[in-house]
Amino acid sequence: ALKILDDEMQSDVIKIGGMVHNKERFVKRRQRLLGPNGSTLKALELLTGCYILVQGNTVSCMGTFSGLKQVRRVITDCMKNIHPIYHIKELMIKRELAQNPELAEESWDRFLPKFKKKNVKRSKPAKEVKKKTYTPFPPPQQPSKVDLLLESGEYFMQKEQKERAKAESKDEKQSERTQERMRKREAAFVPPTQEIAANKCVDVKEKKQKEKNEFKELTHSLKEKSKNKASRKAAIDGDESSMLLSSKPKIKK
């Protein structure tokens, strides 16, 4: 802290709290500045020659004016979702180029890396909600229960009449349901027409014919396999007998 009293040393406090509104994103991007075991922060300190401290919603820096300028650029870009490793690569190349006196008056754009921006497509929602046309007038008022009763005439009915009407409506609904059930049950017992019966007979005959043909093919193939095996065995036996005859020693007279 006493180094700030030097004439060349300057300090800067960068507020990063309001740059990202989402808390989870803010924590992730702040962690990028530190890196694993503070490796990225150490690299930035070595390349810029500044002391950097990340704490809460602020980043405090101390160093030269040019170094503080570079640090501010890296931090603001990191909060805008640009990884600090790109800036670290750029600073390393600039440091090497600064040591070469021949390139002092030339532009370093050809040596610096050019990173392409990747526009990642965001996943669209499954259901697209259509926006309603804007109207300054409010929607029409829905009729209340009392209004509906007045329209139907039930409002002026007595309790007994209301109960009777409810029971009648209930009976009507119940009768409709029973009729539907009876129709479904009767549909299962309806006899098939002559055309359907004839088609079924044809299908059964075709299935039987197919089964017969398949059985014949199987028997034929099995017979052929047994014949081939018998012929192979006969050929092997003939070869063995010829070999035995040739191997027998000839008796001298």
Short mmCIF file of C-alpha atoms in Angstrom, two decimals:
data_model
loop_
_atom_site.label_atom_id
_atom_site.label_comp_id
_atom_site.label_asym_id
_atom_site.label_seq_id
_atom_site.Cartn_x
_atom_site.Cartn_y
_atom_site.Cartn_z
CA ALA A 1 0.00 0.00 0.00
CA LEU A 2 2.97 2.39 0.62
CA LYS A 3 3.94 2.05 -3.07
CA ILE A 4 1.02 4.29 -4.00
CA LEU A 5 3.00 7.24 -2.59
CA ASP A 6 5.50 6.86 -5.45
CA ASP A 7 5.13 9.32 -8.32
CA GLU A 8 4.93 6.60 -11.04
CA MET A 9 2.38 4.40 -9.19
CA GLN A 10 -1.32 5.05 -9.67
CA SER A 11 -4.47 3.27 -8.50
CA ASP A 12 -7.83 2.44 -10.07
CA VAL A 13 -11.02 0.87 -8.69
CA ILE A 14 -13.22 -0.83 -11.31
CA LYS A 15 -16.86 -1.44 -10.36
CA ILE A 16 -18.03 -4.72 -11.92
CA GLY A 17 -21.23 -5.18 -9.91
CA GLY A 18 -23.57 -3.43 -12.40
CA MET A 19 -22.04 -4.88 -15.58
CA VAL A 20 -23.89 -8.21 -15.32
CA HIS A 21 -27.44 -8.35 -13.94
CA ASN A 22 -27.73 -12.13 -13.51
CA LYS A 23 -26.01 -13.19 -10.28
CA GLU A 24 -24.91 -16.66 -11.51
CA ARG A 25 -23.32 -15.22 -14.66
CA PHE A 26 -21.61 -12.52 -12.63
CA VAL A 27 -20.04 -15.09 -10.27
CA LYS A 28 -18.85 -17.25 -13.22
CA ARG A 29 -17.27 -14.30 -15.07
CA ARG A 30 -15.62 -12.99 -11.92
CA GLN A 31 -14.15 -16.47 -11.37
CA ARG A 32 -12.67 -16.31 -14.90
CA LEU A 33 -10.54 -13.35 -13.83
CA LEU A 34 -9.05 -15.40 -11.01
CA GLY A 35 -8.71 -18.67 -12.94
CA PRO A 36 -7.73 -22.04 -11.45
CA ASN A 37 -5.69 -21.33 -8.28
CA GLY A 38 -5.42 -17.65 -9.34
CA SER A 39 -3.28 -18.47 -12.41
CA THR A 40 -4.93 -15.96 -14.82
CA LEU A 41 -4.71 -13.16 -12.24
CA LYS A 42 -0.98 -13.87 -11.73
CA ALA A 43 -0.41 -13.86 -15.50
CA LEU A 44 -2.15 -10.48 -15.81
CA GLU A 45 -0.08 -9.06 -12.96
CA LEU A 46 3.17 -10.22 -14.59
CA LEU A 47 2.28 -8.94 -18.08
CA THR A 48 0.83 -5.56 -17.03
CA GLY A 49 3.10 -4.92 -14.04
CA CYS A 50 0.11 -4.10 -11.80
CA TYR A 51 -1.18 -5.37 -8.48
CA ILE A 52 -4.77 -6.63 -8.87
CA LEU A 53 -7.23 -7.55 -6.12
CA VAL A 54 -10.71 -8.94 -6.86
CA GLN A 55 -13.11 -8.47 -3.95
CA GLY A 56 -16.91 -8.48 -4.04
CA ASN A 57 -18.33 -6.12 -6.66
CA THR A 58 -15.04 -4.25 -7.28
CA VAL A 59 -11.55 -4.86 -8.69
CA SER A 60 -8.81 -2.63 -7.29
CA CYS A 61 -5.58 -2.19 -9.31
CA MET A 62 -2.31 -0.42 -8.63
CA GLY A 63 0.47 0.21 -11.18
CA THR A 64 1.54 2.39 -14.10
CA PHE A 65 -0.94 4.31 -16.25
CA SER A 66 -0.47 2.06 -19.34
CA GLY A 67 -0.76 -1.08 -17.22
CA LEU A 68 -3.95 0.13 -15.55
CA LYS A 69 -5.40 0.91 -18.99
CA GLN A 70 -4.75 -2.67 -20.14
CA VAL A 71 -6.16 -4.17 -16.93
CA ARG A 72 -9.38 -2.13 -17.22
CA ARG A 73 -9.83 -3.31 -20.82
CA VAL A 74 -9.33 -6.98 -19.84
CA ILE A 75 -11.78 -6.76 -16.91
CA THR A 76 -14.54 -4.98 -18.87
CA ASP A 77 -14.22 -7.48 -21.74
CA CYS A 78 -14.34 -10.38 -19.27
CA MET A 79 -17.63 -9.06 -17.91
CA LYS A 80 -18.87 -8.83 -21.54
CA ASN A 81 -18.25 -12.61 -21.93
CA ILE A 82 -14.79 -12.37 -23.61
CA HIS A 83 -12.32 -14.72 -21.95
CA PRO A 84 -9.16 -13.05 -20.51
CA ILE A 85 -6.92 -15.72 -22.11
CA TYR A 86 -7.26 -13.95 -25.48
CA HIS A 87 -5.91 -10.72 -23.99
CA ILE A 88 -3.12 -12.62 -22.22
CA LYS A 89 -1.98 -14.12 -25.57
CA GLU A 90 -2.03 -10.66 -27.14
CA LEU A 91 0.00 -9.12 -24.29
CA MET A 92 2.59 -11.91 -24.49
CA ILE A 93 3.10 -11.32 -28.24
CA LYS A 94 3.35 -7.55 -27.70
CA ARG A 95 5.99 -8.08 -24.99
CA GLU A 96 8.14 -10.16 -27.36
CA LEU A 97 7.71 -7.65 -30.20
CA ALA A 98 8.71 -4.73 -27.93
CA GLN A 99 12.13 -6.36 -27.39
CA ASN A 100 12.86 -6.21 -31.16
CA PRO A 101 14.11 -2.67 -32.05
CA GLU A 102 13.55 -3.22 -35.81
CA LEU A 103 9.76 -3.43 -35.30
CA ALA A 104 9.56 -0.29 -33.16
CA GLU A 105 8.23 1.91 -35.98
CA GLU A 106 6.13 -0.76 -37.74
CA SER A 107 2.53 -1.78 -37.00
CA TRP A 108 2.08 -5.04 -35.10
CA ASP A 109 -1.34 -5.91 -36.51
CA ARG A 110 0.03 -8.69 -38.73
CA PHE A 111 1.61 -10.45 -35.71
CA LEU A 112 -1.36 -10.18 -33.36
CA PRO A 113 -3.93 -13.02 -33.38
CA LYS A 114 -7.37 -12.39 -34.84
CA PHE A 115 -10.10 -14.35 -33.08
CA LYS A 116 -13.39 -14.98 -34.83
CA LYS A 117 -16.64 -14.34 -33.02
CA LYS A 118 -18.92 -17.37 -32.80
CA ASN A 119 -22.61 -16.54 -32.76
CA VAL A 120 -24.15 -19.46 -30.87
CA LYS A 121 -27.82 -19.90 -31.74
CA ARG A 122 -30.04 -19.89 -28.70
CA SER A 123 -32.62 -22.60 -28.31
CA LYS A 124 -36.07 -21.36 -29.27
CA PRO A 125 -39.01 -22.01 -26.95
CA ALA A 126 -41.21 -24.97 -27.82
CA LYS A 127 -44.41 -22.97 -27.94
CA GLU A 128 -44.35 -19.60 -29.67
CA VAL A 129 -46.71 -17.23 -27.93
CA LYS A 130 -48.48 -14.98 -30.41
CA LYS A 131 -48.75 -11.39 -29.31
CA LYS A 132 -52.25 -10.00 -29.22
CA THR A 133 -53.04 -6.80 -31.08
CA TYR A 134 -52.91 -3.83 -28.78
CA THR A 135 -56.20 -2.04 -28.15
CA PRO A 136 -56.62 0.90 -25.77
CA PHE A 137 -60.11 -0.28 -24.79
CA PRO A 138 -60.58 -2.87 -22.02
CA PRO A 139 -62.07 -6.32 -22.84
CA PRO A 140 -65.86 -6.75 -22.53
CA GLN A 141 -67.09 -7.59 -19.05
CA GLN A 142 -68.00 -11.25 -18.53
CA PRO A 143 -71.54 -11.95 -17.32
CA SER A 144 -71.79 -12.86 -13.63
CA LYS A 145 -73.67 -15.86 -12.20
CA VAL A 146 -76.64 -13.64 -11.31
CA ASP A 147 -76.83 -12.38 -14.93
CA LEU A 148 -76.80 -15.94 -16.25
CA LEU A 149 -79.55 -16.96 -13.84
CA LEU A 150 -81.63 -13.96 -14.90
CA GLU A 151 -81.21 -14.88 -18.58
CA SER A 152 -82.27 -18.50 -18.03
CA GLY A 153 -85.10 -17.53 -15.65
CA GLU A 154 -83.80 -19.65 -12.76
CA TYR A 155 -83.34 -16.57 -10.59
CA PHE A 156 -87.12 -16.25 -10.07
CA MET A 157 -87.65 -19.99 -9.44
CA GLN A 158 -88.25 -21.42 -5.99
CA LYS A 159 -85.95 -23.92 -4.25
CA GLU A 160 -88.15 -26.91 -5.09
CA GLN A 161 -88.30 -25.93 -8.75
CA LYS A 162 -84.53 -25.49 -8.91
CA GLU A 163 -83.94 -28.90 -7.36
CA ARG A 164 -86.42 -30.48 -9.77
CA ALA A 165 -84.68 -28.86 -12.78
CA LYS A 166 -81.29 -30.11 -11.54
CA ALA A 167 -82.61 -33.62 -11.10
CA GLU A 168 -84.12 -33.61 -14.60
CA SER A 169 -80.86 -32.45 -16.19
CA LYS A 170 -78.98 -35.11 -14.22
CA ASP A 171 -81.37 -37.83 -15.41
CA GLU A 172 -81.03 -36.70 -19.04
CA LYS A 173 -77.22 -36.87 -18.89
CA GLN A 174 -77.35 -40.28 -17.21
CA SER A 175 -79.72 -41.66 -19.86
CA GLU A 176 -77.42 -40.42 -22.65
CA ARG A 177 -74.43 -42.17 -21.05
CA THR A 178 -76.34 -45.45 -20.65
CA GLN A 179 -77.42 -45.33 -24.29
CA GLU A 180 -73.81 -44.83 -25.41
CA ARG A 181 -72.68 -47.80 -23.31
CA MET A 182 -75.44 -50.00 -24.75
CA ARG A 183 -74.41 -49.05 -28.30
CA LYS A 184 -70.79 -50.01 -27.58
CA ARG A 185 -71.86 -53.36 -26.12
CA GLU A 186 -74.21 -54.15 -29.03
CA ALA A 187 -71.49 -53.28 -31.58
CA ALA A 188 -69.42 -56.25 -30.31
CA PHE A 189 -72.33 -58.70 -30.98
CA VAL A 190 -73.15 -57.49 -34.52
CA PRO A 191 -72.63 -60.42 -36.99
CA PRO A 192 -70.04 -59.85 -39.74
CA THR A 193 -71.20 -59.37 -43.35
CA GLN A 194 -70.72 -62.01 -46.05
CA GLU A 195 -67.84 -60.10 -47.70
CA ILE A 196 -65.83 -59.94 -44.46
CA ALA A 197 -66.45 -63.66 -43.81
CA ALA A 198 -65.33 -64.56 -47.36
CA ASN A 199 -62.18 -62.44 -47.00
CA LYS A 200 -61.36 -64.19 -43.73
CA CYS A 201 -61.73 -67.63 -45.36
CA VAL A 202 -59.41 -66.58 -48.20
CA ASP A 203 -56.82 -65.31 -45.71
CA VAL A 204 -56.92 -68.61 -43.77
CA LYS A 205 -56.44 -70.63 -46.98
CA GLU A 206 -53.51 -68.44 -48.06
CA LYS A 207 -51.84 -68.87 -44.66
CA LYS A 208 -52.21 -72.67 -44.83
CA GLN A 209 -50.76 -72.73 -48.38
CA LYS A 210 -47.79 -70.63 -47.29
CA GLU A 211 -47.11 -72.94 -44.35
CA LYS A 212 -47.19 -75.97 -46.65
CA ASN A 213 -44.78 -74.38 -49.11
CA GLU A 214 -42.38 -73.43 -46.30
CA PHE A 215 -42.50 -76.98 -44.92
CA LYS A 216 -41.74 -78.43 -48.37
CA GLU A 217 -38.79 -76.06 -48.83
CA LEU A 218 -37.38 -77.05 -45.43
CA THR A 219 -37.62 -80.76 -46.14
CA HIS A 220 -36.02 -80.32 -49.56
CA SER A 221 -33.11 -78.31 -48.09
CA LEU A 222 -32.57 -80.90 -45.31
CA LYS A 223 -32.49 -83.72 -47.88
CA GLU A 224 -29.92 -81.89 -49.98
CA LYS A 225 -27.73 -81.25 -46.93
CA SER A 226 -27.85 -84.95 -45.93
CA LYS A 227 -26.92 -85.99 -49.49
CA ASN A 228 -23.97 -83.57 -49.55
CA LYS A 229 -22.74 -84.87 -46.19
CA ALA A 230 -22.97 -88.51 -47.42
CA SER A 231 -21.04 -87.70 -50.60
CA ARG A 232 -18.34 -85.88 -48.59
CA LYS A 233 -17.98 -88.84 -46.19
CA ALA A 234 -17.68 -91.26 -49.12
CA ALA A 235 -14.99 -89.11 -50.73
CA ILE A 236 -13.03 -88.89 -47.44
CA ASP A 237 -13.27 -92.70 -46.92
CA GLY A 238 -12.00 -93.34 -50.47
CA ASP A 239 -9.04 -91.01 -49.94
CA GLU A 240 -8.13 -92.74 -46.65
CA SER A 241 -8.26 -96.22 -48.22
CA SER A 242 -6.04 -95.11 -51.10
CA MET A 243 -3.55 -93.62 -48.64
CA LEU A 244 -3.43 -96.88 -46.63
CA LEU A 245 -2.83 -98.97 -49.75
CA SER A 246 -0.02 -96.70 -50.90
CA SER A 247 1.63 -96.75 -47.42
CA LYS A 248 1.78 -100.62 -47.22
CA PRO A 249 5.36 -101.95 -47.85
CA LYS A 250 5.87 -104.15 -50.87
CA ILE A 251 7.01 -107.75 -50.02
CA LYS A 252 10.07 -108.85 -51.98
CA LYS A 253 9.82 -112.33 -53.49
#
